[in-house]
Backbone as numpy.savetxt, mean C-alpha at the origin, in Angstrom:
# Nx Ny Nz CAx CAy CAz Cx Cy Cz
-16.49 50.84 3.33 -16.53 49.54 1.94 -17.12 48.11 2.18
-18.04 48.04 0.96 -18.43 46.90 1.42 -17.74 45.34 0.37
-17.01 44.52 1.40 -16.72 43.02 1.00 -17.38 42.54 -0.19
-16.71 42.32 -1.33 -17.44 41.63 -2.66 -17.23 39.89 -2.47
-18.54 39.33 -2.38 -18.30 37.99 -2.32 -18.91 36.96 -3.76
-18.06 36.15 -4.11 -19.31 35.57 -5.19 -20.11 34.64 -4.45
-20.57 34.67 -4.26 -21.80 33.90 -3.66 -21.30 32.28 -2.94
-19.92 31.90 -3.00 -19.42 30.59 -2.90 -18.92 30.53 -1.31
-19.56 31.35 -0.27 -18.91 31.13 0.96 -19.45 29.97 1.69
-18.31 29.62 2.37 -18.40 27.92 2.65 -18.64 26.48 2.09
-18.32 26.98 0.46 -18.85 25.66 0.04 -17.33 25.48 -0.42
-16.86 24.15 -0.49 -15.14 23.93 -0.58 -15.10 24.02 -2.30
-13.88 24.22 -3.40 -13.39 24.32 -4.27 -13.16 22.98 -3.85
-13.83 22.58 -5.73 -13.55 21.30 -6.25 -12.34 20.47 -6.43
-11.34 21.83 -6.87 -10.02 21.26 -6.60 -9.67 20.78 -5.70
-9.73 21.78 -4.21 -9.07 21.75 -2.92 -10.06 20.42 -2.45
-11.06 19.97 -2.72 -11.49 18.30 -1.97 -10.62 17.24 -2.70
-10.95 17.60 -4.00 -9.27 16.44 -4.94 -8.03 16.45 -4.41
-7.54 17.27 -3.67 -6.67 17.71 -3.22 -6.64 16.46 -1.94
-7.83 16.90 -1.48 -8.19 16.67 0.26 -7.92 14.40 -0.38
-8.68 14.51 -0.96 -9.07 13.12 -1.26 -7.68 12.58 -2.30
-6.97 13.00 -2.80 -5.73 12.58 -2.75 -4.84 12.17 -2.28
-4.65 13.26 -1.09 -3.66 13.15 0.38 -4.38 11.97 1.55
-6.05 11.86 1.53 -6.43 10.81 2.23 -5.55 9.44 1.78
-6.14 8.98 0.00 -5.49 7.63 0.00 -3.81 7.44 -0.32
-3.37 8.51 -0.37 -1.72 7.92 0.09 -1.66 7.84 1.61
-2.26 8.97 2.08 -2.33 8.53 3.86 -2.41 7.21 3.83
-3.85 6.35 2.99 -3.92 5.09 3.12 -2.96 3.49 3.10
-2.35 4.99 2.11 -1.75 3.50 1.16 0.13 3.49 1.93
-0.09 4.67 2.32 1.59 4.60 2.89 2.11 3.77 3.84
3.10 3.45 3.64 4.42 2.76 4.71 4.77 1.64 3.66
5.86 1.56 3.95 6.85 0.79 3.27 6.46 -0.32 2.62
5.48 -0.96 3.67 5.10 -2.18 3.01 4.30 -2.48 2.65
3.26 -1.49 2.84 1.96 -1.93 2.47 1.31 -2.38 1.09
2.58 -1.53 0.04 2.03 -1.68 -1.09 2.71 -2.77 -1.35
3.45 -3.67 -0.88 4.02 -4.84 -0.93 3.01 -6.09 -1.01
2.05 -5.94 0.50 1.55 -6.46 1.22 0.05 -6.67 0.48
0.03 -5.56 -0.12 -1.05 -5.74 -1.33 -0.90 -6.05 -2.34
0.14 -6.13 -3.11 0.52 -6.85 -3.99 0.69 -8.07 -3.93
1.39 -8.76 -2.42 1.06 -10.17 -2.76 -0.21 -10.58 -2.22
-1.52 -9.94 -2.03 -2.51 -10.28 -1.72 -3.69 -10.57 -3.03
-2.86 -9.63 -3.96 -3.83 -10.09 -5.11 -3.96 -11.06 -6.26
-3.60 -12.27 -5.73 -3.57 -13.36 -5.90 -4.46 -14.18 -4.92
-4.64 -13.52 -4.11 -5.76 -14.97 -3.23 -5.58 -14.53 -1.89
-5.70 -15.16 -0.97 -5.41 -15.46 0.72 -4.28 -15.78 0.99
-3.32 -14.85 1.88 -2.44 -15.74 2.73 -2.01 -15.33 4.29
-1.18 -16.97 4.13 -1.49 -17.09 5.90 -0.21 -16.03 6.22
-0.18 -15.50 7.52 1.10 -14.60 8.13 2.90 -15.27 7.53
2.46 -16.13 7.79 3.84 -16.99 7.19 4.18 -16.83 6.02
3.50 -16.83 5.35 3.62 -16.91 3.92 3.80 -15.35 3.66
3.00 -14.47 4.09 3.47 -13.21 3.76 4.84 -12.43 4.65
5.47 -13.27 5.28 6.63 -12.65 6.10 7.43 -14.03 4.44
7.26 -14.79 4.28 8.26 -15.47 3.01 8.13 -14.21 2.22
7.35 -14.09 1.60 7.36 -13.41 0.64 8.03 -12.07 0.14
8.26 -11.23 1.30 8.10 -9.85 1.88 9.83 -10.41 3.12
10.76 -10.87 2.31 11.66 -11.08 3.53 12.42 -10.29 4.01
12.58 -8.82 3.60 12.68 -7.74 4.36 11.96 -7.07 5.53
11.06 -7.28 5.22 10.39 -7.05 6.31 10.55 -7.75 7.68
10.21 -7.26 9.09 10.49 -7.46 10.00 8.85 -8.22 10.37
8.44 -8.63 11.30 7.76 -9.59 11.87 7.06 -8.16 12.51
7.18 -8.13 13.16 6.54 -6.82 13.94 6.01 -5.60 12.70
6.88 -5.09 12.04 6.42 -4.08 10.95 5.37 -4.84 10.54
5.47 -6.09 9.49 3.90 -6.55 8.70 3.11 -7.33 9.39
3.27 -6.89 11.09 1.82 -7.38 12.01 1.43 -5.85 11.74
1.91 -4.47 12.56 2.20 -3.30 12.07 1.16 -3.04 10.81
1.82 -2.96 10.16 0.81 -2.75 8.89 0.10 -3.43 8.17
-0.07 -5.26 8.40 -1.37 -5.53 8.20 -2.74 -5.09 9.09
-2.65 -4.59 10.55 -3.33 -4.06 11.42 -3.50 -2.98 11.01
-2.81 -1.76 10.07 -3.56 -0.70 9.71 -4.35 -0.83 8.28
-3.63 -1.74 7.16 -4.78 -1.95 6.72 -5.96 -2.81 6.77
-6.16 -3.19 7.58 -6.94 -4.01 8.22 -8.32 -2.67 8.99
-7.67 -1.69 9.80 -8.37 -0.71 10.35 -8.64 0.20 8.58
-8.48 0.42 8.18 -8.38 0.52 7.07 -9.39 -0.05 5.92
-9.64 -0.99 6.15 -10.91 -1.25 5.20 -10.25 -2.30 3.70
-8.81 -2.05 3.62 -8.19 -3.09 2.49 -8.05 -4.08 3.01
-7.73 -4.90 3.67 -7.62 -6.27 4.11 -8.84 -6.96 5.06
-8.94 -7.96 4.80 -9.89 -9.11 5.93 -9.48 -9.76 6.55
-9.20 -10.17 7.75 -8.23 -11.20 9.11 -9.04 -11.96 8.73
-9.00 -13.61 9.22 -9.96 -13.68 9.19 -8.97 -15.27 10.16
-9.66 -15.05 11.73 -8.85 -16.20 12.44 -10.07 -17.70 12.56
-9.41 -18.74 12.46 -10.09 -20.00 12.21 -9.78 -20.41 13.84
-10.70 -20.84 14.75 -10.52 -21.48 15.39 -10.21 -22.83 15.91
-8.88 -22.97 15.61 -8.26 -24.38 15.82 -7.18 -24.14 16.36
-6.34 -25.57 16.85 -5.01 -25.00 17.10 -3.94 -25.90 16.73
-2.94 -24.78 16.25 -2.49 -23.42 16.21 -3.86 -22.99 15.61
-3.75 -21.61 16.26 -4.84 -20.71 15.83 -4.49 -20.63 13.96
-4.95 -20.73 12.98 -4.77 -20.00 11.99 -5.52 -18.82 10.83
-4.60 -17.94 10.71 -4.98 -17.01 10.28 -4.80 -16.69 8.47
-5.72 -15.90 8.35 -5.39 -15.99 6.66 -5.84 -14.19 6.64
-4.95 -14.10 5.46 -5.27 -12.35 5.04 -5.59 -12.87 3.91
-6.60 -11.29 3.47 -6.93 -11.23 1.52 -7.21 -9.73 1.67
-7.81 -9.08 0.11 -7.80 -8.11 0.26 -9.14 -7.77 0.48
-9.25 -6.86 0.84 -10.95 -6.45 0.13 -11.78 -6.23 -1.32
-12.81 -6.16 -1.38 -13.44 -5.51 -2.73 -12.52 -4.20 -2.74
-12.32 -3.47 -1.46 -12.05 -1.78 -2.06 -10.28 -2.01 -2.33
-9.72 -3.21 -1.77 -9.00 -3.04 -2.07 -8.65 -3.97 -3.82
-9.35 -4.27 -3.30 -8.46 -4.92 -5.50 -9.47 -3.75 -6.53
-10.35 -2.71 -5.88 -10.25 -1.73 -7.11 -8.94 -1.20 -7.22
-8.21 -1.52 -6.26 -6.79 -0.47 -6.45 -5.64 -1.39 -7.86
-6.33 -2.54 -8.11 -5.25 -3.11 -9.07 -5.12 -2.35 -10.41
-5.72 -1.79 -10.80 -5.44 -1.33 -11.66 -4.79 0.12 -11.75
-4.52 0.61 -10.31 -3.40 1.44 -10.26 -2.11 0.99 -10.04
-2.23 -0.44 -9.44 -0.66 -1.09 -8.97 -0.42 -1.67 -10.56
-1.09 -1.92 -11.81 -0.78 -2.15 -12.95 -0.19 -1.87 -13.74
-0.65 0.32 -13.51 -0.33 1.55 -14.13 1.22 1.85 -13.26
1.07 1.51 -11.92 2.34 1.61 -11.29 3.74 0.79 -12.17
3.47 -0.29 -12.44 4.33 -1.40 -12.52 4.74 -0.69 -14.36
3.83 -0.55 -15.00 3.85 0.19 -16.00 4.68 1.60 -15.99
4.27 2.13 -15.48 5.42 3.42 -15.47 6.83 3.28 -14.85
6.89 2.57 -13.62 8.15 1.99 -13.15 8.58 1.63 -14.51
8.73 0.73 -15.60 9.37 -0.01 -16.15 9.16 1.13 -17.39
8.74 1.72 -17.47 8.98 3.12 -18.77 9.98 4.24 -18.01
9.70 4.35 -16.54 10.56 5.78 -16.19 11.84 5.74 -14.95
11.03 4.60 -14.37 12.20 4.59 -12.49 13.77 4.08 -13.14
14.22 4.35 -12.98 15.90 4.24 -12.39 15.98 3.08 -12.01
16.77 1.59 -12.47 17.16 0.61 -12.28 17.94 0.89 -10.43
17.36 -0.21 -9.68 18.16 0.03 -8.89 19.40 -0.89 -8.92
20.64 -0.47 -8.18 21.73 -0.71 -8.41 22.04 -2.30 -8.02
22.74 -3.17 -8.38 22.84 -4.53 -8.11 23.32 -4.48 -6.67
23.12 -5.66 -5.09 24.17 -5.37 -3.87 24.94 -6.88 -4.20
25.23 -6.89 -3.56 26.16 -8.28 -3.78 26.27 -8.77 -2.28
26.09 -10.00 -1.92 26.22 -10.76 -0.32 26.40 -9.95 0.71
27.47 -8.90 0.73 27.35 -8.16 1.53 26.83 -7.33 1.67
25.87 -7.07 0.93 24.82 -6.04 0.78 25.66 -4.35 0.32
26.49 -4.48 -0.24 26.95 -2.94 -0.73 26.44 -2.98 -2.22
26.43 -1.74 -2.82 25.68 -2.05 -3.72 27.03 -1.39 -5.00
26.63 -2.02 -6.17 27.77 -2.44 -6.95 27.17 -1.36 -8.38
27.97 0.18 -7.91 27.64 1.39 -8.62 28.30 1.05 -10.15
28.78 -0.13 -10.46 30.07 0.32 -11.55 29.30 0.00 -12.86
28.86 1.09 -14.32 28.79 0.84 -15.01 28.73 -0.68 -15.94
27.44 -0.73 -16.82 27.81 -2.24 -17.08 28.72 -2.35 -18.69
């Protein structure tokens, strides 16, 4: 019996390529703090300390790790100034700036569909009471 083919052997299905590209994009942006870091850099350059203060729940180690990942993926540019003490600034690359409409749409989606997070008191306990 002869195997029938459609002549597309070795060619990738367009939907498979789209799925792979989506997974690649999600991997680039995955990480608890990457979205927050990019959101903070939308308005311009920030120094490490400014980012740390803008994202108070991130540890110094995690912020450093996430910034390095974003830099290696070409989404964040790190500029070191030869001063004492050294000054380092982070900014979005054009590739990351192209994500602005995605962030805007996520913001709109969250306003329309996401459940509000419970209020947290000073002791860190969630207030699950209904209003």
